[in-house]
Amino acid sequence: MWKRTDHQHKIKAGDGPQACQCKDMGSAWEPAMPHPLELSEFQSFQVFEDIRYYVKEVGAQLVKKVNAIFQLDITKNGKIVLQWTIDLKNGSGDMYPGSARLPADTIFTIPEPVFMELVLGKINPQKAFLAGKFKVSGKVLLGRKLERLFKDWAKC
């Protein structure tokens, strides 16, 4: 559902973060933060870095539309290995690694392979949730707004 075919070849373990290639985003991109080698081994880390750049560029518009804070806990073997917060409620929006600084409206707990399938459009988010492939706590219906963010990111 969140299809981004141009990024499939870019999202490989060991690759560095990739910049969104939207027409209106011609500025040079730098990694959002230095990261240890073990984090770069996770495919989802690179996806989050790319989405972070997108949020930085269009965050003010997203805050007006979304008005929510999302926390995404990426798991491997049942343990949280990556945690990202997407704050589209305050200021001009922000996305950062770690738990939410303010209370999150919705928290997603997603195994990394499921997250990658969702981002690459290989599985439907609603069907995956109903099948128990990931968990959502808080305001579950706000998940539709996060889905919209991922779809918009995939278009650029």
Coordinates of C-alpha atoms in Angstrom, one line a residue:
M1 CA 0.0 0.0 0.0
W2 CA 2.9 2.4 0.7
K3 CA 4.6 1.7 -2.6
R4 CA 7.9 3.3 -3.4
T5 CA 9.4 1.3 -6.2
D6 CA 12.3 3.7 -6.9
H7 CA 13.6 3.0 -3.4
Q8 CA 13.5 -0.8 -3.5
H9 CA 17.0 -0.9 -4.9
K10 CA 18.2 1.7 -2.4
I11 CA 17.0 0.0 0.7
K12 CA 19.6 -2.6 1.3
A13 CA 21.5 -3.4 4.5
G14 CA 24.7 -1.6 4.6
D15 CA 23.7 1.2 2.3
G16 CA 23.7 4.8 3.7
P17 CA 20.6 6.9 4.0
Q18 CA 19.1 8.1 0.8
A19 CA 17.6 11.5 0.1
C20 CA 14.2 11.9 -1.2
Q21 CA 14.4 13.0 -4.9
C22 CA 11.3 15.2 -5.0
K23 CA 11.4 17.9 -7.6
D24 CA 11.1 20.7 -5.1
M25 CA 13.8 19.2 -2.8
G26 CA 17.0 19.9 -4.6
S27 CA 19.1 20.7 -1.6
A28 CA 22.0 18.4 -0.7
W29 CA 21.2 15.9 2.0
E30 CA 23.3 15.0 4.9
P31 CA 22.8 12.1 7.3
A32 CA 20.5 13.2 10.1
M33 CA 22.9 11.9 12.7
P34 CA 26.0 9.8 12.9
H35 CA 25.0 6.2 13.6
P36 CA 26.8 3.1 14.7
L37 CA 27.4 0.4 12.1
E38 CA 24.9 -1.9 13.9
L39 CA 22.1 0.5 13.2
S40 CA 22.9 0.8 9.6
E41 CA 22.4 -2.9 9.3
F42 CA 18.7 -2.5 9.7
Q43 CA 16.8 -1.8 6.5
S44 CA 14.2 0.2 8.4
F45 CA 16.9 2.6 9.8
Q46 CA 17.6 3.8 6.3
V47 CA 13.9 4.1 5.5
F48 CA 13.4 6.2 8.6
E49 CA 16.3 8.5 7.7
D50 CA 14.8 9.1 4.3
I51 CA 11.3 9.8 5.8
R52 CA 13.0 12.1 8.3
Y53 CA 14.4 14.2 5.5
Y54 CA 10.9 14.3 3.9
V55 CA 9.3 15.4 7.2
K56 CA 12.0 18.1 7.6
E57 CA 11.0 19.5 4.2
V58 CA 7.2 19.4 4.5
G59 CA 6.6 19.2 8.2
A60 CA 4.8 22.5 8.6
Q61 CA 2.2 21.4 6.1
L62 CA 1.9 17.9 7.7
V63 CA 1.3 19.4 11.2
K64 CA -1.8 21.2 9.9
K65 CA -3.1 18.0 8.4
V66 CA -2.1 15.4 10.9
N67 CA -1.9 16.9 14.4
A68 CA -0.5 13.8 16.1
I69 CA 2.6 12.2 17.5
F70 CA 3.5 8.7 16.5
Q71 CA 6.1 6.4 18.0
L72 CA 7.3 3.4 16.0
D73 CA 8.9 0.6 17.9
I74 CA 10.7 -1.7 15.4
T75 CA 11.3 -5.2 16.8
K76 CA 13.5 -8.1 16.0
N77 CA 13.0 -11.4 17.8
G78 CA 10.4 -9.8 20.1
K79 CA 12.8 -7.0 21.3
I80 CA 12.7 -3.4 20.3
V81 CA 15.8 -2.7 18.2
L82 CA 14.9 0.7 16.7
Q83 CA 12.5 3.4 18.0
W84 CA 11.5 6.5 16.1
T85 CA 9.1 9.3 16.8
I86 CA 7.2 11.3 14.2
D87 CA 5.9 14.5 15.8
L88 CA 3.4 16.1 13.5
K89 CA 1.6 18.0 16.2
N90 CA 4.1 20.6 17.4
G91 CA 6.0 23.5 15.6
S92 CA 6.9 22.6 12.0
G93 CA 7.0 18.9 12.7
D94 CA 9.9 16.7 13.6
M95 CA 11.1 13.2 13.4
Y96 CA 13.8 11.8 15.6
P97 CA 15.2 8.5 16.9
G98 CA 14.1 7.4 20.3
S99 CA 10.9 7.5 22.3
A100 CA 8.4 10.4 22.1
R101 CA 9.5 13.5 24.1
L102 CA 5.8 14.3 24.6
P103 CA 3.1 11.7 25.0
A104 CA 2.6 9.8 21.8
D105 CA -1.0 9.7 20.4
T106 CA -0.3 6.3 18.8
I107 CA 2.4 3.7 19.3
F108 CA 3.1 1.1 16.7
T109 CA 5.1 -2.1 17.6
I110 CA 6.2 -3.6 14.3
P111 CA 8.6 -6.4 13.5
E112 CA 11.2 -5.0 11.0
P113 CA 10.3 -7.4 8.1
V114 CA 6.6 -6.4 8.4
F115 CA 7.5 -2.7 8.5
M116 CA 9.6 -3.1 5.3
E117 CA 6.7 -5.0 3.6
L118 CA 4.3 -2.1 4.6
V119 CA 6.7 0.6 3.3
L120 CA 7.4 -1.3 0.1
G121 CA 3.6 -1.8 -0.5
K122 CA 3.8 -5.6 -0.3
I123 CA 1.1 -5.9 2.3
N124 CA -2.0 -3.9 3.2
P125 CA -1.7 -2.1 6.6
Q126 CA -5.3 -2.8 7.7
K127 CA -5.1 -6.5 6.8
A128 CA -1.7 -6.8 8.5
F129 CA -3.0 -5.2 11.6
L130 CA -6.1 -7.4 11.7
A131 CA -4.0 -10.4 11.1
G132 CA -1.9 -9.5 14.2
K133 CA 1.3 -8.8 12.3
F134 CA 1.9 -5.7 14.4
K135 CA 0.4 -3.9 17.4
V136 CA -1.1 -0.5 17.8
S137 CA -1.8 1.3 21.1
G138 CA -3.4 4.6 21.8
K139 CA -5.6 6.3 19.2
V140 CA -5.7 3.5 16.6
L141 CA -7.6 5.5 14.0
L142 CA -4.7 8.0 13.7
G143 CA -2.9 5.2 11.9
R144 CA -4.7 6.2 8.7
K145 CA -2.9 9.6 8.9
L146 CA 0.4 7.9 9.3
E147 CA -0.4 5.7 6.3
R148 CA -1.1 8.9 4.3
L149 CA 2.3 10.3 5.3
F150 CA 4.0 7.1 4.0
K151 CA 2.0 7.3 0.8
D152 CA 3.0 10.9 0.2
W153 CA 6.6 10.1 1.0
A154 CA 6.5 7.2 -1.5
K155 CA 5.3 9.5 -4.3
C156 CA 8.2 11.9 -4.1

